[in-house]
Tab-separated table of N, CA and C in Angstrom:
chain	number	residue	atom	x	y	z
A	18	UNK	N	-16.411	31.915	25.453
A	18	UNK	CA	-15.560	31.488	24.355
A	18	UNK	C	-16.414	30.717	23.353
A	19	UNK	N	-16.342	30.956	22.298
A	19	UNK	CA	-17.138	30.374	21.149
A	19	UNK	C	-16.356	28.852	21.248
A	20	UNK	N	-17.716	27.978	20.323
A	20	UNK	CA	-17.170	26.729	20.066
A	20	UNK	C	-16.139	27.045	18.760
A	21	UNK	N	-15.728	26.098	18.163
A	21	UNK	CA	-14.860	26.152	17.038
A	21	UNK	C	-15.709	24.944	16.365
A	22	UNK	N	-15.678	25.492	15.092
A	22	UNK	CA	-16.085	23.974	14.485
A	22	UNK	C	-15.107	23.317	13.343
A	23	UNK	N	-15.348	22.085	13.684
A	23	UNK	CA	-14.057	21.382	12.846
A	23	UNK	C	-13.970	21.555	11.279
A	24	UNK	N	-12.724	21.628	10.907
A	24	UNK	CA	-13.170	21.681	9.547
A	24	UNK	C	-13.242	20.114	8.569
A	25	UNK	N	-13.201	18.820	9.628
A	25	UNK	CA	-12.809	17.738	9.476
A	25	UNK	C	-14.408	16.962	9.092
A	26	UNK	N	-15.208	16.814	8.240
A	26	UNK	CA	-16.387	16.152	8.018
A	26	UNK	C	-16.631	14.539	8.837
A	27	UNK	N	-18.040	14.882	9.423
A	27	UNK	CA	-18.081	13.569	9.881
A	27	UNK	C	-19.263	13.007	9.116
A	28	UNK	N	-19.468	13.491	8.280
A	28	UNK	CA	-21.084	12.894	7.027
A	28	UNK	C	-20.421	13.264	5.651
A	29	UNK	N	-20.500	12.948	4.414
A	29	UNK	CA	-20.800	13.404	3.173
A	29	UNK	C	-21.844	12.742	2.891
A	30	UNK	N	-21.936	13.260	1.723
A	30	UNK	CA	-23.531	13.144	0.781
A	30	UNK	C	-22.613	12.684	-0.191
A	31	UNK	N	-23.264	11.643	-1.021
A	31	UNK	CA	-22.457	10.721	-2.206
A	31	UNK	C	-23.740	10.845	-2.950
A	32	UNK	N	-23.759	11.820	-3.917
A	32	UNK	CA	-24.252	11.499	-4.681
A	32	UNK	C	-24.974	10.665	-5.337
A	33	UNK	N	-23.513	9.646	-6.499
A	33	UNK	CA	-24.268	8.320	-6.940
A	33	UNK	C	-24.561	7.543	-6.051
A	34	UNK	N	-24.600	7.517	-4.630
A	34	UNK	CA	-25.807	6.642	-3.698
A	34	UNK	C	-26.883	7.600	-3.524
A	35	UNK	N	-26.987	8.405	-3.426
A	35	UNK	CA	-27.701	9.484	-3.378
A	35	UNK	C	-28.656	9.525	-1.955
A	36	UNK	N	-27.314	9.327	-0.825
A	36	UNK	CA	-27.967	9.319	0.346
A	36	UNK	C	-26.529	9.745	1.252
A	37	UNK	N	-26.906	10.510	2.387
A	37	UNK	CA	-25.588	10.571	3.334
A	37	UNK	C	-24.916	9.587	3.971
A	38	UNK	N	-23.448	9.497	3.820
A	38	UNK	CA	-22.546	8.218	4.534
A	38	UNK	C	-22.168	9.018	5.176
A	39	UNK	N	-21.999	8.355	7.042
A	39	UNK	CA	-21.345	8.757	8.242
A	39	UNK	C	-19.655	8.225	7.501
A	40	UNK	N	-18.792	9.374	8.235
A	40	UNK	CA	-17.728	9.015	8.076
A	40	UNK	C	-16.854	8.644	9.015
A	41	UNK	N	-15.766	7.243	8.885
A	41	UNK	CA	-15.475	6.926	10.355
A	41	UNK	C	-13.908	6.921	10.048
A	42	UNK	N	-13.350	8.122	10.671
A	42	UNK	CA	-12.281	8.198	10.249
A	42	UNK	C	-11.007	7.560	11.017
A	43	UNK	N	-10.915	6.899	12.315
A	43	UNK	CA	-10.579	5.893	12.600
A	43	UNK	C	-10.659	4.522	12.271
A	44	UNK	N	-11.812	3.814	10.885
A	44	UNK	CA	-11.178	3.055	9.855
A	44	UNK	C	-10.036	3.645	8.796
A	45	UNK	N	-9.942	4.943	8.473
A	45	UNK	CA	-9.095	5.653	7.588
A	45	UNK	C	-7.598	5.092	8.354
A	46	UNK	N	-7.510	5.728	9.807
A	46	UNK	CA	-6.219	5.897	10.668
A	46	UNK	C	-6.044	4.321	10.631
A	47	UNK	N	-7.002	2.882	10.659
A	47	UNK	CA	-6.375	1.444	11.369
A	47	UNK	C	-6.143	0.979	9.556
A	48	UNK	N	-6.639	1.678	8.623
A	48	UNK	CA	-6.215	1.357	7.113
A	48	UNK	C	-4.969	1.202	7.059
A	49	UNK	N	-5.234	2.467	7.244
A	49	UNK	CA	-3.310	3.550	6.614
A	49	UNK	C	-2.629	2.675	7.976
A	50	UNK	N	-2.399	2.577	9.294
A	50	UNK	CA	-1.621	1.992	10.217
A	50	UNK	C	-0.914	0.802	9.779
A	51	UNK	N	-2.252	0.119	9.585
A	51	UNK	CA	-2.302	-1.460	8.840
A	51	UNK	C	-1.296	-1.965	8.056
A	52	UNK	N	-1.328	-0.969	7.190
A	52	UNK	CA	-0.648	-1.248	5.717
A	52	UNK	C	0.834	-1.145	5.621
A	53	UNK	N	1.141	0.482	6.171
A	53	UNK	CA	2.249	0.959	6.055
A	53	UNK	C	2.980	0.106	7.646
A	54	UNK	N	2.626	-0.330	8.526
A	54	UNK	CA	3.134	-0.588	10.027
A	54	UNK	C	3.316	-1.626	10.362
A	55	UNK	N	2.201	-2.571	9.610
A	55	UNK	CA	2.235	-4.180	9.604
A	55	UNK	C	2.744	-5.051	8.207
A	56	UNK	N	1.657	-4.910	7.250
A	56	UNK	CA	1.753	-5.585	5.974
A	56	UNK	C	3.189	-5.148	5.356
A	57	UNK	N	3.561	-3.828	5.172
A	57	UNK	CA	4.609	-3.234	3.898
A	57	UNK	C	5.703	-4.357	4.828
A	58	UNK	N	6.227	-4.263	6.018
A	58	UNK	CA	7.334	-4.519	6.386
A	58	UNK	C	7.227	-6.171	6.786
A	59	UNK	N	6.080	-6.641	6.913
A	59	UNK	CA	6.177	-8.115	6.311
A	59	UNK	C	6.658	-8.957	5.165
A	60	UNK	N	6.020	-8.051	4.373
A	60	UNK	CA	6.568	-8.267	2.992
A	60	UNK	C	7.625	-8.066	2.676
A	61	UNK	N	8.526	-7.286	3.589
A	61	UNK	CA	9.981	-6.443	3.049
A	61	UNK	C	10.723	-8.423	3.971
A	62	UNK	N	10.470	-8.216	4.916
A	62	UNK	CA	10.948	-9.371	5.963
A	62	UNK	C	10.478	-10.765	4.914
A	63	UNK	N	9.381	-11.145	4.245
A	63	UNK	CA	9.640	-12.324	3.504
A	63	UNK	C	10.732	-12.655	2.083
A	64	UNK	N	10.760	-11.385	1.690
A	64	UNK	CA	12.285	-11.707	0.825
A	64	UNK	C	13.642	-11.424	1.213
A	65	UNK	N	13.822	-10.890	2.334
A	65	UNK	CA	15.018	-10.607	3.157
A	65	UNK	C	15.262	-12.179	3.996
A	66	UNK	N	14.756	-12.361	4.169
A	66	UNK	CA	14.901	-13.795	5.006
A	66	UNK	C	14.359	-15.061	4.741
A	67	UNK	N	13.570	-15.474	3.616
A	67	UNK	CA	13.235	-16.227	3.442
A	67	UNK	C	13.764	-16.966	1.477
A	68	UNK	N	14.297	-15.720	1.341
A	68	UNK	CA	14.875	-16.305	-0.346
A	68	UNK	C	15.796	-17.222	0.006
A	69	UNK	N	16.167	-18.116	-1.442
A	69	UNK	CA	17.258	-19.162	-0.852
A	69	UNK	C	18.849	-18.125	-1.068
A	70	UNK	N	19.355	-18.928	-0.576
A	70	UNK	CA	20.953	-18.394	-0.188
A	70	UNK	C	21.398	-18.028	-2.152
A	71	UNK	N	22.026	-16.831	-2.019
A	71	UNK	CA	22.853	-16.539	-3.824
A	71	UNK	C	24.106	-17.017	-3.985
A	72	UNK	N	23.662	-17.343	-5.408
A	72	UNK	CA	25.310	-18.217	-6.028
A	72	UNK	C	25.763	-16.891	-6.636
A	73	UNK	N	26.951	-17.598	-7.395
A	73	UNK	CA	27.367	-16.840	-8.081
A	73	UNK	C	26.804	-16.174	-9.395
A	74	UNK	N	25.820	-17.270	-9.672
A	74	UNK	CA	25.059	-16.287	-10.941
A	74	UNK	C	23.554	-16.192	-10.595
A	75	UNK	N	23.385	-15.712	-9.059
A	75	UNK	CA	21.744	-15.201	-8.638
A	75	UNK	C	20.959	-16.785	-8.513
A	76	UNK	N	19.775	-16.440	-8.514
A	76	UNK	CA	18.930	-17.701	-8.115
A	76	UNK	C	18.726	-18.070	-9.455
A	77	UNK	N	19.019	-19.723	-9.988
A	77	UNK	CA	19.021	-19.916	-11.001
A	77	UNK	C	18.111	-20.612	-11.664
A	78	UNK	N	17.026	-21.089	-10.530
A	78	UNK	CA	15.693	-21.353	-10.700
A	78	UNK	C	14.951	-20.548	-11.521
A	79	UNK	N	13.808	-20.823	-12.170
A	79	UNK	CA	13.072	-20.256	-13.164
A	79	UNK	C	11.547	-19.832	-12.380
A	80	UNK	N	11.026	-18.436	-12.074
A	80	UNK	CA	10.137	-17.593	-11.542
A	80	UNK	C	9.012	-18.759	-11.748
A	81	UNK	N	8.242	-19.113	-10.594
A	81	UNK	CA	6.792	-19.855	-11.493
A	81	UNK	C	5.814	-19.493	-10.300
A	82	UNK	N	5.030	-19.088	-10.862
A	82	UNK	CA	3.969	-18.405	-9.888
A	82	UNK	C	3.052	-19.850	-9.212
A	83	UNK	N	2.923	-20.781	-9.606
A	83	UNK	CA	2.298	-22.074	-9.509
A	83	UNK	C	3.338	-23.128	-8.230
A	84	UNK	N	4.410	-22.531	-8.220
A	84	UNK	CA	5.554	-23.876	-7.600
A	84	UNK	C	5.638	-22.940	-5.983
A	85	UNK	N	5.070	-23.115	-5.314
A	85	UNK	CA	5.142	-23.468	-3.762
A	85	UNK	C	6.297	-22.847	-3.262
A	86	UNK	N	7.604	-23.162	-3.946
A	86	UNK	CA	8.954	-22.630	-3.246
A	86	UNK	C	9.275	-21.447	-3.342
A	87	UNK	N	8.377	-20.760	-4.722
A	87	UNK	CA	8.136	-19.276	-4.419
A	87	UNK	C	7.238	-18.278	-3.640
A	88	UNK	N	6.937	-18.934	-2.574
A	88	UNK	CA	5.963	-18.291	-1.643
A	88	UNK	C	6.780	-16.863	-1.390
A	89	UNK	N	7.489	-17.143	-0.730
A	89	UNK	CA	8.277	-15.673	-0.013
A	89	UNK	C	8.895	-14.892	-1.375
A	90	UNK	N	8.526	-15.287	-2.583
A	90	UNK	CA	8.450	-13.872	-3.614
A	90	UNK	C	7.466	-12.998	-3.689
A	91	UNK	N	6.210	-14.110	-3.817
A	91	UNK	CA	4.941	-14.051	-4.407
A	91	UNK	C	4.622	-12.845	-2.906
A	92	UNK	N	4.824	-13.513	-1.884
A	92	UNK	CA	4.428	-12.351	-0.851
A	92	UNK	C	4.425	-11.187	-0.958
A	93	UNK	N	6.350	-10.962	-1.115
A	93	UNK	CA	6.669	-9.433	-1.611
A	93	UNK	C	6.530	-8.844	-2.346
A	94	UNK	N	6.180	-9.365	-3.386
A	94	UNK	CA	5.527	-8.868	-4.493
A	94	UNK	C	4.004	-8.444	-4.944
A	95	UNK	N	3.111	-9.414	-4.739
A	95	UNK	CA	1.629	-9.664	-4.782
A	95	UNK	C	1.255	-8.356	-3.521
A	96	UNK	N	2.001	-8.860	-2.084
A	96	UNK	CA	1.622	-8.318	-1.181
A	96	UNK	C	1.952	-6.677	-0.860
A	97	UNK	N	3.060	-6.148	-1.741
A	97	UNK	CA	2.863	-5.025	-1.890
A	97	UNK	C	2.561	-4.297	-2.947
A	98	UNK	N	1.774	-4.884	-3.757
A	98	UNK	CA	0.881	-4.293	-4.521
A	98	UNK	C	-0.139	-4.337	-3.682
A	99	UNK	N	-0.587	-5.259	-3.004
A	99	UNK	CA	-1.836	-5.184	-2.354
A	99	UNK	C	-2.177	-3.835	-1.451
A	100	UNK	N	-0.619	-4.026	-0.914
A	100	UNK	CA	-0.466	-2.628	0.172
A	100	UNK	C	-0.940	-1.184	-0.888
A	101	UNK	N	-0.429	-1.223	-1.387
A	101	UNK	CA	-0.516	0.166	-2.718
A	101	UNK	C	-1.636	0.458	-3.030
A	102	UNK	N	-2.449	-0.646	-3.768
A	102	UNK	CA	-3.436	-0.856	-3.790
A	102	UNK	C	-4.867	-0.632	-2.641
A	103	UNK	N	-4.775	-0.795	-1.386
A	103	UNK	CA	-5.063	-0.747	-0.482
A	103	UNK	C	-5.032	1.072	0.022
A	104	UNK	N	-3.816	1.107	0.035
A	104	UNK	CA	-3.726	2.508	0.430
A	104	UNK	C	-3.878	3.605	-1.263
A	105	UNK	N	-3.931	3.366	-2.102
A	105	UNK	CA	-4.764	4.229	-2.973
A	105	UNK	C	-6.256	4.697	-2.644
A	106	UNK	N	-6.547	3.576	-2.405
A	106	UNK	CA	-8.175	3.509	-2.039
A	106	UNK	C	-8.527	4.298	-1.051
A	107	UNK	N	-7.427	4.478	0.251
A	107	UNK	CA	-7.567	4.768	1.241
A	107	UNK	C	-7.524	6.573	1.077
A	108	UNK	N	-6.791	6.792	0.044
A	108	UNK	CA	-6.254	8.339	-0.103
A	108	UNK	C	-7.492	8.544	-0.817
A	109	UNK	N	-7.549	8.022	-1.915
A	109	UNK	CA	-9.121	8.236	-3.027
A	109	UNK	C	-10.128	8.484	-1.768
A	110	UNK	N	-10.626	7.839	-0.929
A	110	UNK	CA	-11.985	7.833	-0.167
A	110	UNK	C	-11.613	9.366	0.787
A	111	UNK	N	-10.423	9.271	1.083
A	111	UNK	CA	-10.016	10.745	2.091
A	111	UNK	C	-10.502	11.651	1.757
A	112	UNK	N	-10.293	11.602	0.001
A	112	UNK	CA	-10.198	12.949	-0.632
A	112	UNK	C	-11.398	13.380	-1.248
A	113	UNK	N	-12.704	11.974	-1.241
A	113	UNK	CA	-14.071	12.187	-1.888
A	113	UNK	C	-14.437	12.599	-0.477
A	114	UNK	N	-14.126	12.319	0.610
A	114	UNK	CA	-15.158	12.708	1.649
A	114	UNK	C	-14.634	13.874	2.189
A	115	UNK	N	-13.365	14.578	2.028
A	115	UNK	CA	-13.194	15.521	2.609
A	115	UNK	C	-13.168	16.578	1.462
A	116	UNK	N	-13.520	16.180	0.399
A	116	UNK	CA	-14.671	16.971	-0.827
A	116	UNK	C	-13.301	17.873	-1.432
A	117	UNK	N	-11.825	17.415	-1.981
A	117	UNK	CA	-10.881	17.759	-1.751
A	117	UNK	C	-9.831	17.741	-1.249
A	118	UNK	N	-8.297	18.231	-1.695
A	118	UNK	CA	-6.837	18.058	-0.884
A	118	UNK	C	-7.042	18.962	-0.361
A	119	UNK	N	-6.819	18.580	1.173
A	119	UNK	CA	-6.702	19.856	2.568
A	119	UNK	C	-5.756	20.798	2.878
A	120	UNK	N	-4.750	20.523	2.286
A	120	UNK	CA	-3.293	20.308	2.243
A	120	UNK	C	-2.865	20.877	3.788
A	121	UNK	N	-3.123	20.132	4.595
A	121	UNK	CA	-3.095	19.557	5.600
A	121	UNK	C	-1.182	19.005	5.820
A	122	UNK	N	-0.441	19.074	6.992
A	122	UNK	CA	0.466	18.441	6.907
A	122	UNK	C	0.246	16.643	7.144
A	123	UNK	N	-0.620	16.207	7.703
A	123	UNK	CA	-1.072	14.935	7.604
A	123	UNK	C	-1.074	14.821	5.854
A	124	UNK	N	-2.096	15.641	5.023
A	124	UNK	CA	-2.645	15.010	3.885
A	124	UNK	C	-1.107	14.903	3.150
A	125	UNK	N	-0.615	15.648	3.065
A	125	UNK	CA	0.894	15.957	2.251
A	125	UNK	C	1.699	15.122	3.119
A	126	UNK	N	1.869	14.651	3.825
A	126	UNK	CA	2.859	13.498	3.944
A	126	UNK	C	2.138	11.444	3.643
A	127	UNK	N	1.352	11.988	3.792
A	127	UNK	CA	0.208	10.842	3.012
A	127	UNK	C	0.185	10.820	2.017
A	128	UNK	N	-0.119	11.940	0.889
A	128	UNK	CA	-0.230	11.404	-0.260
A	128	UNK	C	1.509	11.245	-0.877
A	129	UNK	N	2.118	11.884	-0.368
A	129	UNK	CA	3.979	11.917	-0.378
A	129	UNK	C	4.214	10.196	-0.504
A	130	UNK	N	3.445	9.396	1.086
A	130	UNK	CA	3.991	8.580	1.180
A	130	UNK	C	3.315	7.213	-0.222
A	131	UNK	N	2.495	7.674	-0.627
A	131	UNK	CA	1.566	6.935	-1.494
A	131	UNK	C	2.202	7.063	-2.554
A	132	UNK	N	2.285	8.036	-2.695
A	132	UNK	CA	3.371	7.989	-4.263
A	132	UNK	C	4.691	7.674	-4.553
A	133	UNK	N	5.877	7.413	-3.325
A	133	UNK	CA	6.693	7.330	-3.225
A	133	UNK	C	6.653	5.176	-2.889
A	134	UNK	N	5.190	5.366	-2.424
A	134	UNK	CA	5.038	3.715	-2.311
A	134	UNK	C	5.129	3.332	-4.056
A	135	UNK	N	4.213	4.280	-4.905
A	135	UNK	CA	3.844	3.809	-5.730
A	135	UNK	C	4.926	3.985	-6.648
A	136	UNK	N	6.067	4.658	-6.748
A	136	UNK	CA	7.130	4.801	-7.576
A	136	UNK	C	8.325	3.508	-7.506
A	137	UNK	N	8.077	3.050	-5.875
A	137	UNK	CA	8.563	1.805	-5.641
A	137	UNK	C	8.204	0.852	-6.491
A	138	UNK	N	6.204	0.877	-6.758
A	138	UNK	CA	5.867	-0.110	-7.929
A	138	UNK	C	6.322	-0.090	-9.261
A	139	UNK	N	6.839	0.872	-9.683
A	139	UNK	CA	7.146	1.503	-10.942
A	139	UNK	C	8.574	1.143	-11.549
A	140	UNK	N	8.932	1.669	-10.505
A	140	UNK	CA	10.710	1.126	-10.583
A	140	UNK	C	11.207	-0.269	-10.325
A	141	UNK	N	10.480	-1.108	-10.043
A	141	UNK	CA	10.385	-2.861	-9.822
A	141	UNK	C	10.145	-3.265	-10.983
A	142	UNK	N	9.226	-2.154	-12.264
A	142	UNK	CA	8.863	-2.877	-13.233
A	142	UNK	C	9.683	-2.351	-14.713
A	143	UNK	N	10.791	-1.639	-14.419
A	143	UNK	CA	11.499	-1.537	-15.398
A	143	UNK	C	13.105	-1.433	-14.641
A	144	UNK	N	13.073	-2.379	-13.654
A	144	UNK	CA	14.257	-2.582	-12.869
A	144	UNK	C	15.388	-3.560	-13.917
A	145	UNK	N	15.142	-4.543	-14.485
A	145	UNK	CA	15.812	-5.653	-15.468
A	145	UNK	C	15.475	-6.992	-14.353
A	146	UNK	N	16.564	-7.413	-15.093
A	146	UNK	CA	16.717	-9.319	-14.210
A	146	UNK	C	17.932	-9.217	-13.566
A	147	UNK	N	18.151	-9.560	-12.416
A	147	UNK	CA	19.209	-9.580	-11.667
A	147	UNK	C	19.202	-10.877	-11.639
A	148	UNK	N	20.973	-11.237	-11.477
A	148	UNK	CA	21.488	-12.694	-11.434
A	148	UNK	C	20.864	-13.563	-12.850
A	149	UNK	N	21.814	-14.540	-12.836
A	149	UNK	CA	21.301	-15.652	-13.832
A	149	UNK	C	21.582	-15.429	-15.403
């Protein structure tokens, strides 16, 4: 029986370094785990449980990135951009080292989930002001 060979790269050649990088694609898998498994749903859990209680006309405090009592905004917010951010990078590096979209059912529900993260960013920023 013949071997099979993967079609999954474990080296590219980068060019602008202009030398071969080993590729370790179990940092790719504890990235992507990381982000989407730990961080996203931290962040979802610091404004679910940690905002103060709503009046009748929303939180009537004024947003200040500087005042302490907005920690558990700044989390959900800052911190999932970070996530986004994080996992862009993670899809970008997939796709320079695997020299291309595989279209792979892994790659297509990955980049699915990246963009659907990132439409989340999108729609936060022409959402309006709630309460107040």
């Amino acid at each position: 029986m013949a071997e099979q060979m993967s079609h999954i790269p474990d080296e590219v050649y980068l060019e602008f370094l202009g030398q071969t990088v080993e590729i370790h694609w179990d940092l790719h898998a504890i990235l992507m785990a990381t982000i989407w498994i730990i961080l996203v749903p931290l962040c979802i859990i610091a404004i679910r449980f940690f905002k103060p209680k709503p009046t009748e006309r929303g939180v009537l405090d004024k947003i200040n990135v500087r005042d302490p009592q907005w920690w558990w905004f700044h989390a959900h917010k800052f911190g999932l951009y970070f996530c986004i951010a994080l996992s862009l990078v993670g899809v970008i590096v997939a796709i320079v080292v695997s020299k291309g979209f595989s279209g792979t059912v892994h790659s297509v529900f990955g980049i699915l989930t990246v963009i659907f993260g990132c439409l989340q960013v999108i729609s936060s920023w022409v959402r309006g002001r709630h309460g107040g």
